[in-house]
mmCIF file of C-alpha atoms and ligand atoms in Angstrom:
data_model
loop_
_atom_site.group_PDB
_atom_site.id
_atom_site.type_symbol
_atom_site.label_atom_id
_atom_site.label_comp_id
_atom_site.label_asym_id
_atom_site.label_seq_id
_atom_site.Cartn_x
_atom_site.Cartn_y
_atom_site.Cartn_z
ATOM 1 C CA MET A 1 -3.321 43.133 141.429
ATOM 2 C CA SER A 2 -3.639 46.857 141.055
ATOM 3 C CA LEU A 3 -5.462 48.733 138.339
ATOM 4 C CA PHE A 4 -4.840 52.318 137.226
ATOM 5 C CA ILE A 5 -7.651 54.075 135.347
ATOM 6 C CA SER A 6 -7.772 57.663 134.118
ATOM 7 C CA ILE A 7 -10.841 59.592 133.058
ATOM 8 C CA GLU A 8 -10.265 62.247 130.429
ATOM 9 C CA GLY A 9 -12.329 64.733 128.449
ATOM 10 C CA GLY A 10 -12.840 68.420 127.768
ATOM 11 C CA ASP A 11 -14.256 70.944 130.206
ATOM 12 C CA GLY A 12 -17.903 70.194 130.948
ATOM 13 C CA ALA A 13 -17.757 66.562 129.805
ATOM 14 C CA GLY A 14 -18.933 65.409 133.241
ATOM 15 C CA LYS A 15 -15.722 63.737 134.417
ATOM 16 C CA SER A 16 -16.138 64.553 138.078
ATOM 17 C CA THR A 17 -19.715 63.252 138.145
ATOM 18 C CA GLN A 18 -18.660 60.060 136.379
ATOM 19 C CA ALA A 19 -15.633 59.595 138.615
ATOM 20 C CA ASP A 20 -17.881 59.856 141.687
ATOM 21 C CA LEU A 21 -20.453 57.432 140.235
ATOM 22 C CA LEU A 22 -17.676 54.979 139.356
ATOM 23 C CA MET A 23 -16.257 55.175 142.886
ATOM 24 C CA THR A 24 -19.710 54.483 144.346
ATOM 25 C CA ARG A 25 -19.994 51.344 142.223
ATOM 26 C CA LEU A 26 -16.458 50.174 143.003
ATOM 27 C CA LYS A 27 -17.072 50.594 146.728
ATOM 28 C CA ALA A 28 -20.466 48.871 146.507
ATOM 29 C CA SER A 29 -18.639 45.930 144.900
ATOM 30 C CA GLY A 30 -16.261 45.807 147.854
ATOM 31 C CA ILE A 31 -13.261 47.014 145.862
ATOM 32 C CA ASP A 32 -10.567 49.062 147.566
ATOM 33 C CA ALA A 33 -10.367 52.082 145.287
ATOM 34 C CA LEU A 34 -8.880 55.545 145.529
ATOM 35 C CA LEU A 35 -10.001 58.622 143.563
ATOM 36 C CA VAL A 36 -7.584 61.436 142.785
ATOM 37 C CA HIS A 37 -7.978 64.581 140.731
ATOM 38 C CA GLU A 38 -5.427 66.506 138.671
ATOM 39 C CA PRO A 39 -4.148 69.048 139.274
ATOM 40 C CA GLY A 40 -4.215 68.509 143.029
ATOM 41 C CA GLY A 41 -4.286 65.646 145.494
ATOM 42 C CA THR A 42 -1.278 66.785 147.530
ATOM 43 C CA ASP A 43 -0.699 70.006 149.516
ATOM 44 C CA PHE A 44 1.762 71.106 146.836
ATOM 45 C CA GLY A 45 -0.615 70.119 144.029
ATOM 46 C CA GLU A 46 -3.532 72.042 145.548
ATOM 47 C CA GLN A 47 -1.421 75.201 145.578
ATOM 48 C CA VAL A 48 -0.465 74.617 141.952
ATOM 49 C CA ARG A 49 -4.154 74.076 141.170
ATOM 50 C CA ARG A 50 -5.038 77.542 142.483
ATOM 51 C CA LEU A 51 -2.236 79.051 140.447
ATOM 52 C CA VAL A 52 -3.073 77.379 137.108
ATOM 53 C CA LYS A 53 -6.793 77.999 137.410
ATOM 54 C CA GLY A 54 -6.224 81.658 138.267
ATOM 55 C CA ASP A 55 -5.487 84.552 135.968
ATOM 56 C CA VAL A 56 -1.763 84.986 136.499
ATOM 57 C CA GLU A 57 -0.188 85.414 133.066
ATOM 58 C CA ARG A 58 2.036 82.543 132.011
ATOM 59 C CA SER A 59 3.527 81.119 128.856
ATOM 60 C CA PRO A 60 2.293 77.738 127.583
ATOM 61 C CA MET A 61 5.601 76.145 128.615
ATOM 62 C CA SER A 62 5.421 77.603 132.147
ATOM 63 C CA GLU A 63 1.864 76.308 132.399
ATOM 64 C CA LEU A 64 2.990 72.851 131.298
ATOM 65 C CA PHE A 65 5.699 72.778 133.970
ATOM 66 C CA LEU A 66 3.120 73.662 136.627
ATOM 67 C CA PHE A 67 0.877 70.751 135.667
ATOM 68 C CA GLU A 68 3.915 68.466 135.525
ATOM 69 C CA ALA A 69 5.108 69.630 138.947
ATOM 70 C CA ALA A 70 1.744 68.827 140.514
ATOM 71 C CA ARG A 71 1.671 65.502 138.660
ATOM 72 C CA ALA A 72 5.154 64.477 139.810
ATOM 73 C CA GLN A 73 4.177 65.036 143.448
ATOM 74 C CA LEU A 74 0.880 63.168 143.074
ATOM 75 C CA VAL A 75 2.494 60.183 141.369
ATOM 76 C CA GLN A 76 5.239 59.927 143.966
ATOM 77 C CA ASP A 77 3.186 60.539 147.115
ATOM 78 C CA VAL A 78 -0.204 59.064 146.285
ATOM 79 C CA ILE A 79 -0.569 57.059 143.064
ATOM 80 C CA ARG A 80 2.518 54.828 143.254
ATOM 81 C CA PRO A 81 1.995 53.908 146.927
ATOM 82 C CA ALA A 82 -1.674 53.068 146.270
ATOM 83 C CA LEU A 83 -0.817 50.870 143.285
ATOM 84 C CA ALA A 84 1.952 49.198 145.303
ATOM 85 C CA ALA A 85 -0.715 48.359 147.901
ATOM 86 C CA ASP A 86 -2.765 46.649 145.160
ATOM 87 C CA ARG A 87 -5.481 49.266 145.168
ATOM 88 C CA VAL A 88 -7.554 50.420 142.208
ATOM 89 C CA VAL A 89 -6.667 54.046 141.438
ATOM 90 C CA VAL A 90 -9.028 56.260 139.450
ATOM 91 C CA THR A 91 -7.687 59.630 138.373
ATOM 92 C CA ASP A 92 -9.814 62.478 137.080
ATOM 93 C CA ARG A 93 -7.312 63.693 134.410
ATOM 94 C CA TYR A 94 -3.673 62.631 133.997
ATOM 95 C CA ALA A 95 -0.786 63.054 131.568
ATOM 96 C CA ASP A 96 -3.002 62.866 128.463
ATOM 97 C CA SER A 97 -4.640 66.141 129.551
ATOM 98 C CA SER A 98 -1.290 67.879 129.113
ATOM 99 C CA VAL A 99 -0.965 66.492 125.579
ATOM 100 C CA ALA A 100 -4.507 67.609 124.721
ATOM 101 C CA TYR A 101 -4.493 71.032 126.454
ATOM 102 C CA GLN A 102 -0.879 72.212 126.351
ATOM 103 C CA GLY A 103 0.044 70.299 123.176
ATOM 104 C CA PHE A 104 -3.001 70.434 120.899
ATOM 105 C CA GLY A 105 -4.699 73.366 122.692
ATOM 106 C CA ARG A 106 -1.775 75.720 123.321
ATOM 107 C CA GLY A 107 0.348 74.481 120.416
ATOM 108 C CA LEU A 108 3.385 73.199 122.318
ATOM 109 C CA ASP A 109 5.492 70.583 120.578
ATOM 110 C CA LEU A 110 3.896 67.211 121.322
ATOM 111 C CA ALA A 111 7.278 65.515 121.773
ATOM 112 C CA ASP A 112 8.195 68.089 124.444
ATOM 113 C CA VAL A 113 4.915 67.498 126.297
ATOM 114 C CA ARG A 114 5.404 63.749 126.164
ATOM 115 C CA ALA A 115 8.992 64.051 127.390
ATOM 116 C CA LEU A 116 7.905 66.103 130.397
ATOM 117 C CA ASN A 117 5.031 63.710 131.073
ATOM 118 C CA HIS A 118 7.564 60.907 131.132
ATOM 119 C CA ALA A 119 9.838 62.799 133.496
ATOM 120 C CA ALA A 120 6.990 63.665 135.874
ATOM 121 C CA THR A 121 5.445 60.198 135.983
ATOM 122 C CA GLY A 122 8.578 58.078 135.639
ATOM 123 C CA GLY A 123 6.761 56.512 132.700
ATOM 124 C CA LEU A 124 3.759 55.383 134.732
ATOM 125 C CA MET A 125 0.736 55.396 132.432
ATOM 126 C CA PRO A 126 -2.810 54.180 133.130
ATOM 127 C CA ASP A 127 -3.828 50.612 132.291
ATOM 128 C CA ALA A 128 -6.957 52.106 130.767
ATOM 129 C CA THR A 129 -8.250 55.555 129.923
ATOM 130 C CA VAL A 130 -11.931 56.409 129.583
ATOM 131 C CA LEU A 131 -12.548 59.346 127.244
ATOM 132 C CA LEU A 132 -15.832 61.116 127.907
ATOM 133 C CA GLU A 133 -16.508 62.500 124.461
ATOM 134 C CA ILE A 134 -18.814 65.433 123.880
ATOM 135 C CA THR A 135 -18.707 68.300 121.380
ATOM 136 C CA PRO A 136 -17.188 71.421 122.955
ATOM 137 C CA ASP A 137 -20.202 73.657 122.265
ATOM 138 C CA ASN A 138 -22.432 71.095 123.962
ATOM 139 C CA ALA A 139 -20.023 70.712 126.885
ATOM 140 C CA LEU A 140 -19.438 74.430 127.320
ATOM 141 C CA GLY A 141 -23.178 74.956 127.171
ATOM 142 C CA ARG A 142 -23.276 72.873 130.343
ATOM 143 C CA VAL A 143 -20.438 74.818 131.895
ATOM 144 C CA ASN A 144 -21.804 78.224 130.919
ATOM 145 C CA GLY A 145 -25.480 77.485 131.340
ATOM 146 C CA THR A 146 -26.436 78.327 127.751
ATOM 147 C CA ASP A 147 -28.230 75.004 127.462
ATOM 148 C CA GLY A 148 -30.675 76.038 130.170
ATOM 149 C CA SER A 149 -29.000 73.903 132.847
ATOM 150 C CA THR A 150 -27.393 75.339 135.921
ATOM 151 C CA GLY A 151 -24.186 76.717 134.522
ATOM 152 C CA ARG A 152 -21.357 78.838 135.749
ATOM 153 C CA SER A 153 -21.500 81.791 133.310
ATOM 154 C CA ASP A 154 -22.510 84.344 135.932
ATOM 155 C CA ASP A 155 -19.783 83.141 138.222
ATOM 156 C CA PRO A 156 -17.118 85.877 138.326
ATOM 157 C CA THR A 157 -14.582 83.221 139.229
ATOM 158 C CA GLN A 158 -15.283 81.294 136.021
ATOM 159 C CA GLU A 159 -12.056 79.575 135.331
ATOM 160 C CA ARG A 160 -9.279 80.283 132.968
ATOM 161 C CA PHE A 161 -9.726 77.247 130.739
ATOM 162 C CA GLU A 162 -13.496 77.573 130.585
ATOM 163 C CA ARG A 163 -13.086 81.113 129.254
ATOM 164 C CA GLU A 164 -10.808 80.066 126.391
ATOM 165 C CA PRO A 165 -12.388 80.528 122.935
ATOM 166 C CA ILE A 166 -14.297 77.661 121.353
ATOM 167 C CA GLU A 167 -11.392 77.101 118.899
ATOM 168 C CA PHE A 168 -9.151 76.189 121.822
ATOM 169 C CA HIS A 169 -11.666 73.622 123.072
ATOM 170 C CA LEU A 170 -12.062 72.222 119.550
ATOM 171 C CA ARG A 171 -8.298 71.663 119.374
ATOM 172 C CA VAL A 172 -8.348 69.977 122.797
ATOM 173 C CA ALA A 173 -11.200 67.689 121.662
ATOM 174 C CA GLU A 174 -9.322 66.862 118.466
ATOM 175 C CA GLY A 175 -6.278 66.068 120.614
ATOM 176 C CA PHE A 176 -8.144 63.614 122.802
ATOM 177 C CA GLY A 177 -9.672 61.993 119.712
ATOM 178 C CA THR A 178 -6.238 61.627 118.121
ATOM 179 C CA LEU A 179 -4.756 60.074 121.271
ATOM 180 C CA ALA A 180 -7.629 57.592 121.484
ATOM 181 C CA THR A 181 -7.163 56.600 117.850
ATOM 182 C CA GLU A 182 -3.402 56.224 118.226
ATOM 183 C CA GLU A 183 -3.640 53.871 121.195
ATOM 184 C CA PRO A 184 -6.938 51.973 120.892
ATOM 185 C CA GLY A 185 -5.832 49.269 123.328
ATOM 186 C CA ARG A 186 -5.721 51.734 126.214
ATOM 187 C CA TRP A 187 -8.513 54.159 125.334
ATOM 188 C CA PHE A 188 -12.236 53.522 125.735
ATOM 189 C CA VAL A 189 -14.387 56.222 124.168
ATOM 190 C CA VAL A 190 -17.790 56.858 125.736
ATOM 191 C CA ASP A 191 -20.425 59.227 124.352
ATOM 192 C CA ALA A 192 -20.830 61.694 127.211
ATOM 193 C CA SER A 193 -23.765 63.614 125.756
ATOM 194 C CA ALA A 194 -26.256 61.072 127.126
ATOM 195 C CA ARG A 195 -27.874 61.097 130.608
ATOM 196 C CA PRO A 196 -25.326 60.733 133.415
ATOM 197 C CA GLU A 197 -26.824 57.398 134.550
ATOM 198 C CA GLY A 198 -26.519 55.969 131.016
ATOM 199 C CA VAL A 199 -22.920 57.191 130.733
ATOM 200 C CA ALA A 200 -22.181 55.671 134.156
ATOM 201 C CA ASP A 201 -23.549 52.292 132.996
ATOM 202 C CA LYS A 202 -21.187 52.321 130.018
ATOM 203 C CA VAL A 203 -18.214 53.307 132.166
ATOM 204 C CA TRP A 204 -19.054 50.549 134.628
ATOM 205 C CA SER A 205 -19.264 47.904 131.928
ATOM 206 C CA ILE A 206 -15.760 48.919 130.743
ATOM 207 C CA VAL A 207 -14.335 48.958 134.268
ATOM 208 C CA SER A 208 -15.938 45.704 135.352
ATOM 209 C CA ASN A 209 -14.373 43.966 132.327
ATOM 210 C CA LEU A 210 -10.996 45.418 133.298
ATOM 211 C CA LEU A 211 -11.412 44.221 136.876
ATOM 212 C CA THR A 212 -12.063 40.707 135.610
ATOM 213 C CA LEU A 213 -9.083 40.881 133.251
ATOM 214 C CA HIS A 214 -6.846 41.966 136.131
ATOM 215 C CA GLY A 215 -8.229 39.290 138.428
ATOM 216 C CA ILE A 216 -9.679 41.828 140.862
ATOM 217 C CA SER A 217 -12.793 40.877 142.753
ATOM 218 C CA GLY A 218 -14.553 42.589 145.618
ATOM 219 C CA ASN A 219 -15.264 41.282 149.073
ATOM 220 C CA VAL A 220 -19.078 41.460 148.945
HETATM 221 P P1 TYD B 1 -10.682 71.408 136.811
HETATM 222 O O1 TYD B 1 -11.589 72.244 137.616
HETATM 223 O O2 TYD B 1 -10.086 70.208 137.430
HETATM 224 O O3 TYD B 1 -11.424 71.100 135.492
HETATM 225 P P2 TYD B 1 -12.158 69.810 135.062
HETATM 226 O O4 TYD B 1 -13.232 69.613 136.089
HETATM 227 O O5 TYD B 1 -12.637 70.136 133.684
HETATM 228 O O6 TYD B 1 -11.115 68.714 135.090
HETATM 229 O O7 TYD B 1 -9.528 72.345 136.213
HETATM 230 C C1 TYD B 1 -8.458 71.813 135.588
HETATM 231 C C2 TYD B 1 -8.227 72.572 134.307
HETATM 232 O O8 TYD B 1 -6.880 72.388 133.939
HETATM 233 C C3 TYD B 1 -9.072 72.028 133.161
HETATM 234 O O9 TYD B 1 -9.630 73.117 132.448
HETATM 235 C C4 TYD B 1 -8.078 71.308 132.283
HETATM 236 C C5 TYD B 1 -6.768 71.940 132.612
HETATM 237 N N1 TYD B 1 -5.605 71.027 132.524
HETATM 238 C C6 TYD B 1 -4.611 71.284 131.588
HETATM 239 O O10 TYD B 1 -4.704 72.257 130.825
HETATM 240 N N2 TYD B 1 -3.525 70.456 131.519
HETATM 241 C C7 TYD B 1 -3.365 69.399 132.367
HETATM 242 O O11 TYD B 1 -2.360 68.670 132.288
HETATM 243 C C8 TYD B 1 -4.399 69.149 133.344
HETATM 244 C C9 TYD B 1 -4.273 67.994 134.301
HETATM 245 C C10 TYD B 1 -5.500 69.981 133.384
#
């Protein structure tokens, strides 16, 4: 049996750290798992990634199509084949990010975003989605270093989305919260303001239950 898990959250929620920690635990349990990251994961997707994270002016709808283009390639070339081979696939962001960022954040019609998500993925949605929830000012404090941690505020390449005003990030956070409430069977909300090790323990307890439910066991 395969299992498809996405990790979602606003900028600075710690998704990449948690995705790496989850992969370490999956591998230590002898489970054949693959980690991918949106946008990216294919040659085409990596080029799109540079474009969307850069400063080239674009309309919200053009931006949505870019994310969908990268997603379509990733689903076709990487995610579907891995699931067909009965692997566990963990993705750092997926279609829900487009609903939260381009829908709630940029104000695009949610039905349009969902329709394009469906076209890009062929309707493939994760079995489970872990939402790393943290207030945007807390999360952006991490990103920008205003909380005293090593941030990225003096980085001249600080990225387009991280430079959006706090109101944008509040709308994105509200979007993720709304999605989680609408589909409680798929979403698992984890408080991401705690220490990374504590967050990782919570994520692992969710994922290990899912593995059991899907009849997946490791070879160690
Ligand atoms: P990335 O460096 O991957 O950010 P993060 O580590 O926070 O995931 O950059 C991806 C950016 O693109 C991030 O700010 C969220 C944004 N994004 C969208 O706006 N829509 C989408 O559909 C996706 C996948 C990402």
